[in-house]
Coordinates of C-alpha atoms and ligand atoms in Angstrom, one line a residue:
X6 CA -3.6 8.2 29.8
X7 CA -0.4 7.6 27.8
X8 CA 0.5 9.6 24.6
X9 CA 1.2 6.3 22.8
X10 CA 0.3 2.7 23.6
X11 CA 2.3 -0.1 22.0
X12 CA 0.7 -3.5 21.5
X13 CA 3.6 -5.7 20.6
X14 CA 7.1 -4.7 21.7
X15 CA 9.2 -7.1 19.6
X16 CA 11.8 -6.3 16.9
X17 CA 9.8 -3.7 15.0
X18 CA 7.7 -2.3 17.9
X19 CA 10.8 -1.7 19.9
X20 CA 12.7 -0.2 16.9
X21 CA 9.9 2.3 16.4
X22 CA 9.7 3.2 20.1
X23 CA 13.5 3.7 20.2
X24 CA 13.4 5.9 17.1
X25 CA 10.5 7.9 18.4
X26 CA 12.1 8.6 21.7
X27 CA 15.5 9.5 20.1
X28 CA 13.7 11.9 17.7
X29 CA 11.8 13.5 20.5
X30 CA 8.4 12.5 19.1
X31 CA 7.3 11.0 22.4
X32 CA 9.0 10.8 25.8
X33 CA 9.5 7.4 27.5
X34 CA 7.2 8.1 30.4
X35 CA 4.4 8.9 27.9
X36 CA 4.6 5.4 26.4
X37 CA 2.7 2.4 27.6
X38 CA 3.7 -1.0 26.2
X39 CA 2.5 -4.5 26.2
X40 CA 5.6 -6.7 26.1
X41 CA 5.4 -10.5 26.3
X42 CA 8.7 -12.0 27.2
X43 CA 10.7 -11.2 30.3
X44 CA 13.6 -9.9 28.2
X45 CA 11.4 -7.3 26.4
X46 CA 9.7 -6.3 29.7
X47 CA 13.2 -5.7 31.2
X48 CA 14.1 -3.7 28.1
X49 CA 10.9 -1.6 28.4
X50 CA 11.7 -0.8 32.0
X51 CA 15.3 0.0 31.2
X52 CA 14.1 2.6 28.7
X53 CA 11.7 4.1 31.2
X54 CA 8.5 3.0 29.5
X55 CA 5.3 2.1 31.4
X56 CA 3.8 -1.4 31.1
X57 CA 0.3 -2.5 30.7
X58 CA -1.3 -6.0 30.5
X59 CA -3.3 -7.3 27.6
X60 CA -6.0 -6.0 26.7
X61 CA -5.7 -3.0 28.9
X62 CA -2.9 -1.6 26.6
X63 CA -5.5 -1.2 23.9
X64 CA -7.3 1.5 25.9
X65 CA -4.2 3.0 27.5
X66 CA -4.0 5.8 24.9
X67 CA -6.0 7.4 22.1
X68 CA -3.1 6.3 19.8
X69 CA -2.2 2.7 19.7
X70 CA 0.6 1.1 17.7
X71 CA -0.2 -2.5 16.7
X72 CA 3.0 -4.4 16.2
X73 CA 2.0 -8.0 17.0
X74 CA 2.8 -11.0 15.0
X75 CA -0.1 -11.3 12.5
X76 CA -1.3 -14.7 13.8
X77 CA -1.0 -13.6 17.4
X78 CA -3.2 -10.6 16.7
X79 CA -5.9 -12.9 15.4
X80 CA -5.8 -15.0 18.6
X81 CA -5.6 -12.1 21.0
X82 CA -8.5 -10.3 19.5
X83 CA -10.8 -13.4 19.2
X84 CA -12.9 -11.6 21.8
X85 CA -13.6 -8.0 20.7
X86 CA -11.7 -5.6 23.1
X87 CA -13.1 -2.6 24.8
X88 CA -11.5 0.5 23.3
X89 CA -11.1 4.2 24.3
X90 CA -13.7 6.2 22.3
X91 CA -12.2 7.8 19.2
X92 CA -8.9 5.9 19.6
X93 CA -6.8 5.6 16.4
X94 CA -4.8 2.4 15.6
X95 CA -1.6 2.4 13.6
X96 CA -0.9 -1.1 12.4
X97 CA 2.5 -2.2 11.1
X98 CA 1.4 -5.8 10.9
X99 CA 1.8 -7.8 7.7
X100 CA -1.3 -9.5 6.2
X101 CA -4.0 -7.7 8.1
X102 CA -5.9 -5.2 6.1
X103 CA -7.2 -2.0 7.8
X104 CA -10.8 -3.1 7.2
X105 CA -10.3 -6.5 8.9
X106 CA -8.4 -5.0 11.8
X107 CA -11.3 -2.6 12.2
X108 CA -13.9 -5.4 12.1
X109 CA -11.9 -7.3 14.8
X110 CA -11.6 -4.2 17.0
X111 CA -14.9 -2.5 16.3
X112 CA -13.5 0.7 14.9
X113 CA -12.8 2.3 11.5
X114 CA -10.0 4.4 12.8
X115 CA -7.1 2.2 11.4
X116 CA -4.0 3.6 9.7
X117 CA -1.7 1.0 8.0
X118 CA 2.0 1.2 7.6
X119 CA 4.6 -1.2 6.1
X120 CA 8.1 -0.4 7.3
X121 CA 11.2 -2.5 6.6
X122 CA 13.7 -4.2 9.0
X123 CA 15.9 -1.1 8.3
X124 CA 13.7 0.8 10.8
X125 CA 16.1 -0.6 13.4
X126 CA 18.8 1.7 12.0
X127 CA 16.5 4.6 11.1
X128 CA 16.7 3.7 7.4
X129 CA 13.2 2.3 6.6
X130 CA 11.3 3.6 3.7
X131 CA 7.8 3.1 5.1
X132 CA 4.5 2.9 3.1
X133 CA 1.7 4.6 4.9
X134 CA -2.1 4.5 4.1
X135 CA -4.2 7.0 5.9
X136 CA -8.0 6.4 5.4
X137 CA -9.9 9.3 3.9
X138 CA -11.4 11.6 6.5
X139 CA -8.9 10.7 9.3
X140 CA -8.1 13.7 11.5
X141 CA -5.0 15.5 10.4
X142 CA -3.6 15.4 13.9
X143 CA -3.7 11.6 14.2
X144 CA -2.4 11.1 10.6
X145 CA 0.4 13.6 11.4
X146 CA 1.3 11.7 14.6
X147 CA 1.6 8.5 12.5
X148 CA 3.8 10.3 10.0
X149 CA 6.1 11.6 12.8
X150 CA 6.2 8.3 14.5
X151 CA 7.3 6.4 11.4
X152 CA 9.4 9.4 10.1
X153 CA 11.5 8.8 13.3
X154 CA 12.7 5.5 11.7
X155 CA 13.3 6.6 8.2
X156 CA 11.2 8.1 5.3
X157 CA 7.5 7.8 4.8
X158 CA 5.7 7.4 1.5
X159 CA 1.9 7.7 1.4
X160 CA -0.1 5.6 -0.9
X161 CA -3.5 3.9 -1.0
X162 CA -3.8 0.6 0.9
X163 CA -4.5 -1.1 -2.4
X164 CA -0.8 -0.7 -3.2
X165 CA 0.3 -2.4 0.1
X166 CA 0.9 -5.9 -1.2
X167 CA 3.3 -4.4 -3.9
X168 CA 4.8 -2.1 -1.3
X169 CA 5.4 -5.1 1.0
X170 CA 7.1 -7.0 -1.9
X171 CA 9.3 -4.2 -2.9
X172 CA 10.0 -2.2 0.3
X173 CA 10.0 -4.9 3.0
X174 CA 10.8 -8.2 1.1
X175 CA 13.1 -6.1 -1.2
X176 CA 15.6 -5.9 1.7
X177 CA 15.8 -9.7 1.6
X178 CA 16.2 -9.7 -2.2
X179 CA 19.0 -7.2 -1.8
X180 CA 20.7 -9.5 0.8
X181 CA 20.5 -12.3 -1.7
X182 CA 22.3 -10.2 -4.2
X183 CA 25.0 -9.4 -1.6
X184 CA 25.3 -13.1 -0.8
X185 CA 25.8 -13.8 -4.5
X186 CA 28.4 -11.1 -5.0
X187 CA 30.2 -12.3 -1.9
X188 CA 30.2 -15.9 -3.0
X189 CA 31.5 -15.0 -6.5
X190 CA 34.4 -13.0 -4.9
X191 CA 35.3 -16.0 -2.6
X192 CA 35.2 -18.3 -5.7
X193 CA 37.6 -15.9 -7.3
X194 CA 40.0 -16.6 -4.4
X195 CA 39.3 -13.5 -2.2
X196 CA 39.5 -13.7 1.6
X197 CA 35.8 -14.1 2.8
X198 CA 35.9 -11.1 5.2
X199 CA 37.1 -8.8 2.4
X200 CA 34.6 -10.4 0.0
X201 CA 31.8 -9.6 2.4
X202 CA 32.9 -6.0 3.0
X203 CA 33.2 -5.3 -0.7
X204 CA 29.8 -6.9 -1.5
X205 CA 28.0 -5.0 1.3
X206 CA 29.8 -1.8 0.4
X207 CA 28.7 -2.1 -3.3
X208 CA 25.0 -2.4 -2.4
X209 CA 25.1 0.1 0.5
X210 CA 27.2 2.5 -1.6
X211 CA 24.7 2.4 -4.5
X212 CA 21.8 3.0 -2.1
X213 CA 23.5 5.9 -0.3
X214 CA 24.5 7.5 -3.6
X215 CA 21.0 7.2 -5.0
X216 CA 19.3 8.6 -1.9
X217 CA 21.8 11.4 -1.5
X218 CA 21.6 12.5 -5.2
X219 CA 18.0 11.7 -5.9
X220 CA 19.1 10.5 -9.3
X221 CA 17.5 7.7 -11.3
X222 CA 19.4 4.4 -10.9
X223 CA 19.9 4.2 -14.6
X224 CA 21.9 7.5 -14.4
X225 CA 24.2 6.2 -11.7
X226 CA 24.6 3.0 -13.5
X227 CA 25.6 4.9 -16.7
X228 CA 28.2 6.9 -14.7
X229 CA 29.9 3.7 -13.6
X230 CA 29.6 1.9 -16.9
X231 CA 32.2 3.0 -19.5
X232 CA 31.6 1.6 -23.0
X233 CA 33.2 -1.8 -23.3
X234 CA 34.4 -1.6 -19.7
X235 CA 34.2 -4.0 -16.8
X236 CA 30.8 -3.0 -15.5
X237 CA 29.4 -3.1 -19.0
X238 CA 30.6 -6.7 -19.4
X239 CA 29.0 -7.7 -16.0
X240 CA 25.7 -5.9 -16.7
X241 CA 25.5 -7.6 -20.1
X242 CA 25.9 -11.0 -18.4
X243 CA 23.2 -10.2 -15.9
X244 CA 20.8 -9.1 -18.6
X245 CA 21.6 -12.1 -20.8
X246 CA 20.7 -14.3 -17.8
X247 CA 17.3 -12.6 -17.4
X248 CA 18.1 -10.6 -14.3
X249 CA 15.2 -8.1 -14.7
X250 CA 12.7 -10.9 -15.4
X251 CA 13.9 -12.8 -12.3
X252 CA 13.4 -9.8 -10.1
X253 CA 10.0 -9.2 -11.5
X254 CA 9.1 -12.8 -10.7
X255 CA 10.3 -12.4 -7.2
X256 CA 8.2 -9.3 -6.7
X257 CA 5.1 -11.0 -8.2
X258 CA 5.6 -14.0 -6.0
X259 CA 6.0 -11.9 -2.8
X260 CA 3.0 -9.7 -3.8
X261 CA 0.8 -12.8 -4.4
X262 CA 1.8 -14.2 -1.0
X263 CA 1.0 -10.9 0.7
X264 CA -2.4 -11.0 -1.0
X265 CA -3.0 -14.6 0.1
X266 CA -2.0 -13.8 3.7
X267 CA -4.3 -10.8 3.7
X268 CA -7.2 -13.1 2.6
X269 CA -6.4 -15.9 5.1
X270 CA -5.5 -13.8 8.1
X271 CA -8.9 -12.3 8.7
Ligands
LIG15 N1 10.5 -7.0 11.8 C1 10.3 -6.4 10.6 O1 11.3 -5.9 10.0 C2 8.9 -6.1 10.1 C3 8.8 -5.3 8.9 C4 7.5 -5.0 8.4 C5 6.4 -5.5 9.1 N2 6.6 -6.2 10.3 C6 5.4 -6.7 11.0 O2 5.5 -6.2 12.3 C7 4.8 -7.1 13.2 C8 5.8 -7.4 14.4 O3 7.0 -8.0 13.8 P1 8.3 -8.2 14.7 O4 9.4 -8.6 13.8 O5 8.4 -7.1 15.7 O6 7.8 -9.5 15.5 P2 8.3 -10.1 16.8 O7 9.6 -9.5 17.2 O8 8.3 -11.6 16.7 O9 7.2 -9.7 18.0 C9 6.1 -9.0 17.9 C10 5.3 -9.1 19.2 O10 4.6 -10.4 19.3 C11 5.0 -11.1 20.4 N3 5.0 -12.5 20.1 C12 5.8 -13.3 19.4 N4 5.4 -14.5 19.3 C13 4.3 -14.6 20.1 C14 3.5 -15.7 20.5 N5 3.7 -16.9 20.1 N6 2.4 -15.4 21.4 C15 2.2 -14.2 21.8 N7 3.0 -13.1 21.5 C16 4.0 -13.4 20.7 C17 6.4 -10.6 20.7 O11 6.8 -10.9 22.0 P3 8.4 -11.1 22.4 O12 9.2 -10.2 21.5 O13 8.5 -10.8 23.8 O14 8.6 -12.6 22.1 C18 6.3 -9.1 20.4 O15 5.6 -8.5 21.5 C19 4.5 -8.3 12.4 O16 3.1 -8.3 12.2 C20 5.3 -8.2 11.1 O17 4.5 -8.7 10.0 C21 7.8 -6.6 10.8

């Protein structure tokens, strides 16, 4: 029996496995994966992982990471799988609520997590919902597994649509901001490569300063905003254009879509 079974070895599943191996949470030979494509199978073998077919992978360990595409999970569990008694499932799948995963699989032992794409570089801030009464050992394993690809924040599952909008989709929103900064720099006549580097650096630098200091973003913003200075002029323009309202609208739209996917997926 493996220490960890991984059902879905795509972008996120493989990033979590890589992080967990590098952090020493689990050794490669203790991991059993279901990988679909030849490329991913080759990668699994190159990393020293063991491979299982579907649905054997679901009973290959008492701890199973579910990292399938949401619609694929629906199809692949159309027939209820046979599970290892007492097995715990950790789902990183968007759209599927713990209760609906449990109904599909015939278990109530489902922990839910929502990482971001930054898991690939160990910088995800992952929302984690552990159901009441779940053994500390299984919950701790989930915390260590996801802690290997960044930070973990625990919250009730009722907050997951908002967490998806802010933590996972938020990476996309931040990229849109970088794109806008870059494009403004190019319009000002800057070389595109330099424009990209400055724009990425501004956003990454803000994030790193905030994480390192633990300060509120308003405080850091005040530090770089001298009265009547350049930042003050730009911030004023953003606020006059309704920047805060636009971001709120983006979060509301992403949250509503997550809620809708949660209803239609099951
Ligand atoms: N990527 C992220 O940053 C991120 C963030 C938060 C949550 N999530 C959630 O994590 C889950 C996995 O995401 P991902 O980005 O890792 O997805 P992915 O790379 O597309 O793959 C997930 C798994 O599903 C398989 N798969 C893809 N298309 C399939 C199909 N048509 N039929 C059967 N299997 C198929 C993949 O096989 P191959 O790779 O071999 O094609 C892989 O094993 C999703 O539920 C997503 O909502 C992802």
